Coordinates of C-alpha atoms in Angstrom, one line a residue:
X1 CA -21.5 34.8 30.5
X2 CA -19.6 35.7 27.2
X3 CA -15.9 34.7 27.4
X4 CA -13.3 37.0 25.5
X5 CA -9.9 35.1 25.2
X6 CA -6.8 36.4 23.8
X7 CA -4.3 33.8 22.2
X8 CA -0.7 34.3 21.8
X9 CA 0.6 32.2 18.9
X10 CA 4.0 30.9 19.9
X11 CA 5.0 30.2 16.4
X12 CA 5.1 32.3 13.3
X13 CA 1.8 31.9 11.4
X14 CA 2.3 31.6 8.1
X15 CA -0.7 18.3 -2.0
X16 CA -2.6 16.1 -3.3
X17 CA -6.1 15.5 -1.8
X18 CA -7.4 12.0 -1.6
X19 CA -10.8 12.4 0.0
X20 CA -12.0 9.7 2.2
X21 CA -14.0 8.4 0.4
X22 CA -11.6 8.0 -2.6
X23 CA -12.1 10.2 -5.6
X24 CA -11.1 9.4 -9.1
X25 CA -9.1 6.2 -8.5
X26 CA -7.8 5.2 -11.9
X27 CA -8.8 1.8 -13.3
X28 CA -7.8 0.0 -16.2
X29 CA -10.6 -2.1 -17.5
X30 CA -10.9 -4.6 -20.4
X31 CA -14.1 -4.6 -22.5
X32 CA -15.4 -8.0 -24.0
X33 CA -13.9 -7.4 -27.3
X34 CA -10.4 -6.9 -25.7
X35 CA -10.3 -3.1 -25.7
X36 CA -8.6 -1.5 -22.6
X37 CA -10.0 1.7 -21.4
X38 CA -9.3 4.0 -18.5
X39 CA -12.2 4.6 -16.1
X40 CA -12.3 5.9 -12.5
X41 CA -14.0 4.6 -9.2
X42 CA -15.1 6.8 -6.3
X43 CA -16.6 6.3 -3.0
X44 CA -15.9 4.2 0.0
X45 CA -16.2 0.7 1.3
X46 CA -19.9 1.0 1.8
X47 CA -20.9 2.5 -1.4
X48 CA -18.7 3.2 -4.6
X49 CA -19.2 3.5 -8.3
X50 CA -17.7 4.0 -11.6
X51 CA -17.5 6.9 -13.9
X52 CA -15.3 8.6 -16.5
X53 CA -13.1 11.7 -16.3
X54 CA -16.1 13.9 -16.8
X55 CA -18.1 12.2 -14.1
X56 CA -20.4 10.4 -16.2
X57 CA -21.6 7.1 -14.4
X58 CA -20.5 3.8 -15.9
X59 CA -21.9 0.4 -15.1
X60 CA -21.7 -3.0 -16.6
X61 CA -24.3 -4.4 -18.7
X62 CA -25.7 -8.0 -18.8
X63 CA -22.9 -9.0 -21.3
X64 CA -20.1 -7.6 -19.4
X65 CA -19.6 -4.3 -21.4
X66 CA -18.7 -1.1 -19.5
X67 CA -21.4 1.3 -20.5
X68 CA -22.8 4.6 -19.5
X69 CA -25.6 4.7 -17.2
X70 CA -29.0 6.6 -17.0
X71 CA -31.3 7.3 -14.1
X72 CA -33.9 4.8 -13.5
X73 CA -36.0 5.9 -10.8
X74 CA -34.1 5.5 -7.5
X75 CA -31.5 3.4 -9.3
X76 CA -29.1 3.5 -12.2
X77 CA -29.6 1.3 -15.4
X78 CA -27.2 0.7 -18.3
X79 CA -27.5 2.4 -21.7
X80 CA -26.2 1.1 -25.1
X81 CA -23.5 3.7 -25.2
X82 CA -20.1 2.0 -24.3
X83 CA -17.7 3.6 -22.3
X84 CA -14.9 5.3 -23.9
X85 CA -16.8 6.8 -26.9
X86 CA -16.7 10.5 -27.6
X87 CA -18.4 12.9 -25.4
X88 CA -20.8 14.0 -28.2
X89 CA -22.2 10.5 -28.4
X90 CA -23.4 10.9 -24.6
X91 CA -24.2 14.5 -24.7
X92 CA -27.8 13.7 -23.8
X93 CA -26.7 11.9 -20.6
X94 CA -26.5 13.4 -17.1
X95 CA -23.2 13.3 -15.4
X96 CA -23.0 12.3 -11.7
X97 CA -26.1 10.3 -11.4
X98 CA -26.2 7.7 -8.5
X99 CA -28.5 5.7 -6.4
X100 CA -30.9 7.5 -4.3
X101 CA -30.0 8.6 -0.8
X102 CA -32.5 5.9 0.5
X103 CA -30.7 3.1 -1.4
X104 CA -27.4 4.3 -0.3
X105 CA -28.6 4.3 3.1
X106 CA -29.8 0.9 2.9
X107 CA -26.1 -0.3 1.9
X108 CA -24.7 1.5 4.8
X109 CA -27.4 -0.1 7.0
X110 CA -26.6 -3.6 5.6
X111 CA -22.9 -3.2 6.4
X112 CA -23.4 -1.2 9.7
X113 CA -21.4 -4.1 11.7
X114 CA -18.3 -2.8 9.6
X115 CA -18.8 0.7 11.1
X116 CA -18.2 -0.2 14.8
X117 CA -14.5 0.9 15.1
X118 CA -14.7 0.6 19.0
X119 CA -14.3 -3.3 18.8
X120 CA -10.5 -3.2 18.0
X121 CA -8.0 -4.7 20.3
X122 CA -4.9 -2.8 19.2
X123 CA -2.6 -1.1 21.6
X124 CA -2.4 2.9 21.3
X125 CA 1.2 3.2 22.5
X126 CA 4.7 1.4 22.5
X127 CA 5.5 -0.8 19.7
X128 CA 3.1 -2.5 17.4
X129 CA 4.6 -5.2 15.1
X130 CA 2.2 -4.8 12.2
X131 CA 2.0 -8.0 9.8
X132 CA 1.6 -7.3 6.0
X133 CA 0.3 -10.2 4.0
X134 CA 0.4 -10.2 0.1
X135 CA -2.4 -12.0 -1.6
X136 CA -3.4 -12.8 -5.3
X137 CA -6.2 -14.7 -6.7
X138 CA -5.9 -17.8 -8.8
X139 CA -6.1 -15.9 -12.0
X140 CA -4.2 -12.8 -11.1
X141 CA -0.8 -11.8 -12.3
X142 CA 2.2 -11.1 -9.8
X143 CA 2.7 -7.7 -8.0
X144 CA 4.1 -5.0 -10.3
X145 CA 6.5 -3.4 -7.6
X146 CA 9.3 -4.8 -5.6
X147 CA 9.2 -5.2 -1.8
X148 CA 11.3 -2.1 -1.2
X149 CA 8.5 0.1 -2.6
X150 CA 6.2 -1.3 0.2
X151 CA 8.9 -1.3 2.8
X152 CA 9.4 2.3 2.3
X153 CA 5.6 3.1 2.2
X154 CA 5.3 1.4 5.7
X155 CA 8.5 1.5 7.4
X156 CA 10.9 4.3 6.2
X157 CA 11.9 6.1 9.4
X158 CA 14.4 8.6 7.7
X159 CA 13.7 12.2 8.5
X160 CA 10.9 13.6 6.1
X161 CA 10.1 10.3 4.8
X162 CA 6.5 9.8 3.9
X163 CA 5.7 6.4 5.6
X164 CA 2.9 5.1 7.9
X165 CA 5.6 4.5 10.6
X166 CA 6.8 8.1 10.4
X167 CA 3.3 9.4 10.4
X168 CA 2.1 7.7 13.5
X169 CA 5.4 8.6 15.3
X170 CA 4.7 12.3 14.5
X171 CA 0.9 12.3 15.2
X172 CA 1.4 10.4 18.7
X173 CA 4.3 12.6 19.7
X174 CA 6.6 9.6 19.8
X175 CA 4.1 7.5 21.8
X176 CA 3.4 5.0 19.0
X177 CA 5.8 3.0 16.7
X178 CA 4.2 1.0 14.0
X179 CA 6.9 -1.3 12.4
X180 CA 5.7 -3.7 9.6
X181 CA 7.0 -7.2 8.7
X182 CA 6.2 -8.7 5.2
X183 CA 4.8 -12.3 4.3
X184 CA 5.1 -14.7 2.7
X185 CA 8.8 -14.4 3.2
X186 CA 10.0 -12.4 0.2
X187 CA 12.5 -13.6 -2.4
X188 CA 15.2 -10.9 -1.9
X189 CA 13.3 -7.9 -3.2
X190 CA 10.7 -9.9 -5.1
X191 CA 7.2 -10.1 -3.4
X192 CA 6.0 -13.6 -2.8
X193 CA 2.3 -14.1 -2.4
X194 CA -0.3 -16.3 -0.9
X195 CA -2.3 -17.6 -3.9
X196 CA -5.9 -18.2 -3.3
X197 CA -7.6 -21.2 -4.9
X198 CA -10.3 -18.9 -6.3
X199 CA -10.6 -16.5 -9.1
X200 CA -11.0 -12.8 -8.7
X201 CA -14.5 -13.0 -9.7
X202 CA -15.5 -15.0 -7.0
X203 CA -14.9 -11.9 -4.7
X204 CA -16.8 -9.7 -7.0
X205 CA -20.6 -9.0 -6.9
X206 CA -22.8 -11.6 -8.8
X207 CA -24.4 -10.5 -11.9
X208 CA -25.5 -11.9 -15.3
X209 CA -21.9 -11.8 -16.5
X210 CA -20.4 -13.0 -13.3
X211 CA -22.7 -15.8 -11.9
X212 CA -20.0 -17.1 -9.5
X213 CA -19.9 -13.9 -7.6
X214 CA -21.3 -13.1 -4.1
X215 CA -25.0 -12.0 -3.7
X216 CA -24.6 -8.1 -3.4
X217 CA -27.6 -8.1 -1.1
X218 CA -26.3 -10.7 1.4
X219 CA -23.8 -9.1 3.9
X220 CA -23.3 -12.7 5.2
X221 CA -22.1 -14.1 1.9
X222 CA -19.7 -11.1 1.3
X223 CA -18.3 -11.5 4.9
X224 CA -17.9 -15.4 4.7
X225 CA -16.0 -15.1 1.4
X226 CA -13.6 -12.4 2.5
X227 CA -13.0 -13.8 6.1
X228 CA -12.4 -17.2 4.7
X229 CA -9.8 -15.8 2.1
X230 CA -7.9 -13.8 5.0
X231 CA -8.0 -16.8 7.4
X232 CA -6.5 -19.2 4.8
X233 CA -3.7 -16.5 4.1
X234 CA -3.0 -16.4 7.8
X235 CA -2.9 -20.1 8.0
X236 CA -0.4 -20.1 5.3
X237 CA 2.1 -17.7 6.7
X238 CA 2.0 -18.6 10.3
X239 CA 5.1 -21.2 10.2
X240 CA 7.0 -18.4 8.5
X241 CA 6.6 -15.8 11.3
X242 CA 9.2 -16.4 14.0
X243 CA 7.9 -17.0 17.5
X244 CA 10.2 -14.4 18.9
X245 CA 8.5 -11.6 16.9
X246 CA 6.0 -10.0 19.3
X247 CA 2.7 -9.9 17.7
X248 CA 0.6 -9.3 20.6
X249 CA 2.1 -6.4 22.5
X250 CA -0.5 -5.8 25.1
X251 CA -0.7 -9.6 25.8
X252 CA -4.5 -9.7 25.3
X253 CA -4.4 -12.8 23.2
X254 CA -5.1 -10.9 19.9
X255 CA -2.5 -10.3 17.1
X256 CA -2.2 -6.5 17.2
X257 CA -3.0 -5.7 13.5
X258 CA -2.7 -7.4 10.2
X259 CA -2.5 -5.6 6.8
X260 CA -3.7 -7.5 3.7
X261 CA -2.7 -6.3 0.3
X262 CA -4.5 -7.6 -2.7
X263 CA -3.1 -7.7 -6.0
X264 CA -4.9 -5.3 -8.5
X265 CA -7.2 -2.6 -8.4
X266 CA -10.4 -1.6 -6.4
X267 CA -13.7 -2.6 -7.9
X268 CA -16.6 -0.2 -8.4
X269 CA -20.3 -1.0 -7.5
X270 CA -18.7 -3.4 -5.1
X271 CA -17.9 -3.4 -1.2
X272 CA -15.4 -6.2 -0.8
X273 CA -12.5 -5.3 -3.2
X274 CA -12.0 -1.8 -1.7
X275 CA -9.9 -0.4 1.0
X276 CA -11.3 -0.8 4.5
X277 CA -10.8 -1.8 8.2
X278 CA -12.6 -4.7 9.9
X279 CA -12.3 -7.4 12.4
X280 CA -12.0 -11.2 11.5
X281 CA -15.0 -12.4 13.4
X282 CA -16.7 -14.8 11.0
X283 CA -13.6 -17.2 10.6
X284 CA -11.0 -18.3 13.3
X285 CA -7.3 -17.8 12.5
X286 CA -4.6 -17.9 15.0
X287 CA -0.8 -17.2 14.7
X288 CA 1.2 -18.8 17.5
X289 CA -1.8 -18.8 19.7
X290 CA -3.0 -15.3 19.2
X291 CA -6.2 -14.8 17.4
X292 CA -6.1 -12.5 14.2
X293 CA -8.7 -9.9 14.7
X294 CA -8.0 -6.2 13.7
X295 CA -7.1 -6.0 10.0
X296 CA -6.6 -3.5 7.1
X297 CA -7.5 -4.5 3.7
X298 CA -5.7 -2.6 0.9
X299 CA -5.7 -2.9 -2.8
X300 CA -2.2 -2.7 -4.8
X301 CA -3.2 0.1 -7.2
X302 CA -4.9 2.2 -4.6
X303 CA -1.7 2.2 -2.6
X304 CA 0.0 3.5 -5.6
X305 CA -2.1 6.6 -5.7
X306 CA -2.6 7.3 -1.9
X307 CA 0.1 5.4 -0.2
X308 CA 0.9 6.3 3.5
X309 CA -2.4 8.2 3.5
X310 CA -4.9 5.4 3.0
X311 CA -2.6 3.2 5.2
X312 CA -2.7 5.8 8.0
X313 CA -6.3 6.4 7.7
X314 CA -7.3 2.6 7.9
X315 CA -4.8 2.3 10.7
X316 CA -6.4 5.0 12.7
X317 CA -9.6 3.0 12.3
X318 CA -7.9 0.1 13.9
X319 CA -7.0 2.3 16.9
X320 CA -10.7 3.2 17.1
X321 CA -11.3 6.5 15.3
X322 CA -14.5 7.0 13.2
X323 CA -14.8 8.8 9.8
X324 CA -15.3 12.6 10.0
X325 CA -17.3 12.7 6.7
X326 CA -20.9 12.0 6.4
X327 CA -21.8 8.7 4.8
X328 CA -25.1 9.8 3.1
X329 CA -25.7 13.4 3.7
X330 CA -23.1 15.0 1.3
X331 CA -24.6 18.5 1.1
X332 CA -21.6 19.8 3.3
X333 CA -18.1 18.6 4.5
X334 CA -18.0 19.1 8.3
X335 CA -14.1 18.9 8.5
X336 CA -13.0 18.8 4.9
X337 CA -9.1 18.2 4.4
X338 CA -8.2 19.4 7.8
X339 CA -8.3 16.0 9.4
X340 CA -6.8 12.5 8.4
X341 CA -10.2 10.9 9.0
X342 CA -12.2 13.3 6.6
X343 CA -10.4 14.4 3.4
X344 CA -7.1 13.0 3.9
X345 CA -4.1 14.3 1.8
X346 CA -0.9 12.6 0.8
X347 CA 1.5 13.0 2.8
X348 CA -1.3 12.5 5.3
X349 CA -2.2 15.3 7.5
X350 CA -2.6 15.4 11.3
X351 CA -5.7 14.6 13.1
X352 CA -7.3 17.3 15.3
X353 CA -6.3 17.6 18.7
X354 CA -9.6 16.2 20.0
X355 CA -9.1 13.2 17.9
X356 CA -5.7 12.7 19.2
X357 CA -7.1 12.6 22.8
X358 CA -10.3 10.6 22.5
X359 CA -9.2 8.0 20.1
X360 CA -5.4 8.2 20.0
X361 CA -5.2 8.3 23.4
X362 CA -1.8 10.3 23.2
X363 CA -2.6 13.5 24.9
X364 CA -4.6 14.9 27.7
X365 CA -8.1 16.4 27.2
X366 CA -8.0 20.1 25.9
X367 CA -8.3 22.1 29.1
X368 CA -11.7 24.0 29.7
X369 CA -11.5 27.7 29.8
X370 CA -13.6 29.1 32.4
X371 CA -12.4 32.7 32.7
X372 CA -11.2 35.7 30.5
X373 CA -7.4 35.8 30.3
X374 CA -4.3 35.4 28.0
X375 CA -3.6 31.9 26.9
X376 CA -0.6 30.4 24.9
X377 CA -1.3 27.8 22.2
X378 CA 1.1 25.8 20.0
X379 CA 0.7 24.0 16.7
X380 CA -1.0 20.6 16.8
X381 CA 1.6 19.3 14.6
X382 CA 4.6 19.9 16.8
X383 CA 3.3 20.0 20.3
X384 CA 1.3 17.4 22.2
X385 CA 0.3 20.0 24.8
X386 CA -1.3 23.5 25.0
X387 CA -2.4 23.0 21.4
X388 CA -6.2 23.1 22.0
X389 CA -8.7 24.7 24.5
X390 CA -12.4 24.0 25.1
X391 CA -15.1 26.6 25.8
X392 CA -18.5 25.5 27.3
X393 CA -21.3 26.5 24.9
X394 CA -24.7 27.7 26.2
X395 CA -26.2 24.5 25.0
X396 CA -25.8 21.4 27.3
X397 CA -23.4 18.6 26.2
X398 CA -21.8 21.1 23.6
X399 CA -18.5 22.8 23.5
X400 CA -16.2 24.9 21.4
X401 CA -12.8 23.6 20.6
X402 CA -9.9 26.1 19.5
X403 CA -6.9 24.6 18.0
X404 CA -3.9 26.1 16.2
X405 CA -2.9 24.5 12.9
X406 CA 0.3 25.6 11.0
X407 CA 1.1 24.8 7.6
X408 CA 4.6 23.4 8.1
X409 CA 6.4 20.1 7.9
X410 CA 5.7 17.1 5.8
X411 CA 2.4 16.0 7.6
X412 CA 0.7 19.4 8.0
X413 CA 2.3 21.0 5.0
X414 CA -0.9 20.2 2.7
X415 CA -3.5 21.9 4.9
X416 CA -5.6 24.4 3.4
X417 CA -4.5 27.2 5.6
X418 CA -3.1 28.2 8.9
X419 CA -4.2 29.8 12.1
X420 CA -6.8 29.2 14.7
X421 CA -9.7 26.7 13.9
X422 CA -12.9 26.8 16.0
X423 CA -14.9 23.5 16.1
X424 CA -18.3 22.7 17.5
X425 CA -17.9 19.5 19.6
X426 CA -20.5 17.2 20.6
X427 CA -18.4 14.6 22.6
X428 CA -21.1 11.9 22.9
X429 CA -21.6 11.6 19.0
X430 CA -19.1 9.0 17.6
X431 CA -17.9 10.6 14.5
X432 CA -19.6 12.5 11.7
X433 CA -20.8 9.3 9.5
X434 CA -24.5 9.6 10.4
X435 CA -24.4 13.4 10.7
X436 CA -26.0 15.6 11.5
X437 CA -25.3 15.9 14.3
X438 CA -21.5 15.7 13.9
X439 CA -19.0 15.0 16.6
X440 CA -16.9 17.7 15.1
X441 CA -17.7 20.6 12.8
X442 CA -15.4 23.5 11.8
X443 CA -16.9 26.9 11.6
X444 CA -16.2 28.5 8.3
X445 CA -17.3 31.7 6.3
X446 CA -20.7 31.0 4.6
X447 CA -21.4 27.9 6.8
X448 CA -24.6 29.3 8.3
X449 CA -26.4 26.0 8.9
X450 CA -25.9 22.0 8.8
X451 CA -26.7 22.2 5.0
X452 CA -24.6 25.1 3.6
X453 CA -21.0 24.2 3.0
X454 CA -19.5 27.6 3.2
X455 CA -15.6 28.0 2.5
X456 CA -13.7 25.7 4.5
X457 CA -10.3 26.7 3.0
X458 CA -10.9 30.0 4.8
X459 CA -12.0 28.7 8.2
X460 CA -8.5 29.5 10.1
X461 CA -8.2 32.8 12.0
X462 CA -4.9 34.5 11.4
X463 CA -3.3 38.0 11.1
X464 CA -2.8 37.3 7.3
X465 CA -6.5 36.0 6.8
X466 CA -9.7 38.0 6.4
X467 CA -11.3 36.0 9.0
X468 CA -12.5 38.0 11.9
X469 CA -15.7 36.6 13.3
X470 CA -17.7 33.4 13.5

């Protein structure tokens, strides 16, 4: 039976985008002759690459020079054209080249154990005392920013402050409070770091110009080096953390969460030195008897550009949420910048009502509409109830989800539009990483199938939009 539903909107209808994966993270690199150039990194923790402002791909050659790349079958190979030269010199090159889909998929498969977000041990409500640990390598300079810069990014709870603490308070409708504590103990407003015994190159991929790096084809070696680093940092700070600080709020024997901030910038063509969430399973580290498990891994400069946005994205991974962007099939964006776990903005936008229910555990499941009628619906950003409904599809195991998004306030002020969004929901699919099929997909004009993107910015139904049917 076809269901006709009339929604009464209970409120007046009426940023900067940091895609997850990241796009155009600025990097300052030094050529072997001492010349400094600015290039960019894009991608995620499983596959990332370097390029210039015009999207011409960059790699390092055997002598350590940053050079433009050319396609070499399924791979990319260095040319003799050094990055930073005028565009006319590289006019014969093709922008946007990358590894083949098959090679990218191999990288995702090799690190598939990092993609299990269901193995977290972090409470979903109440107070989480999040530990933040600053790390630098043996050959790294000090952090550029004062501690107060990070304290505001993590903890500022003033009204309209853009912080991770305020974000989760708003997203959970007051159910979750994430307060962060910084170690090693700072010297006033000066950051004190754990200094590792290894140089930065030890945590970068092995190459002709970096023989001491980890084997890029060995997930074990990469894991061992990262987890040993983090375990050593935890051992270093344990005695500085007061025993009265509750770091295991749900008393399950595990530290609720640790965020490590590494001095410097992310790498390109590397998996370790890139923002990510994981669990410390390969090394044992304990703080006052509780095992360190869930952790977020951040880089100094990526926080400069995306701040509370990337912090909140990775923390929601710790809470069990998967990514809502496709890892390998990038022909379409199922969700775009309508959800924190897809193309997140800064300030970060809210998750969908379904994500708040299934992974946040902050709200009840959207009720299922079984008969025609008039139903009230409220904005997702401001109401933890009556903000979404489900309608059964004619296909078994599939639903339509209808939610109301209003472009208002600090955390939904950057969404592409406002009005009713209609999702296709496959509740037994965990996220969109391996899509299609996708757990959530927003219907939009021109999106006729799984391989045509359409116009996500015009997805919302509202009196002021031209959207009338799907």
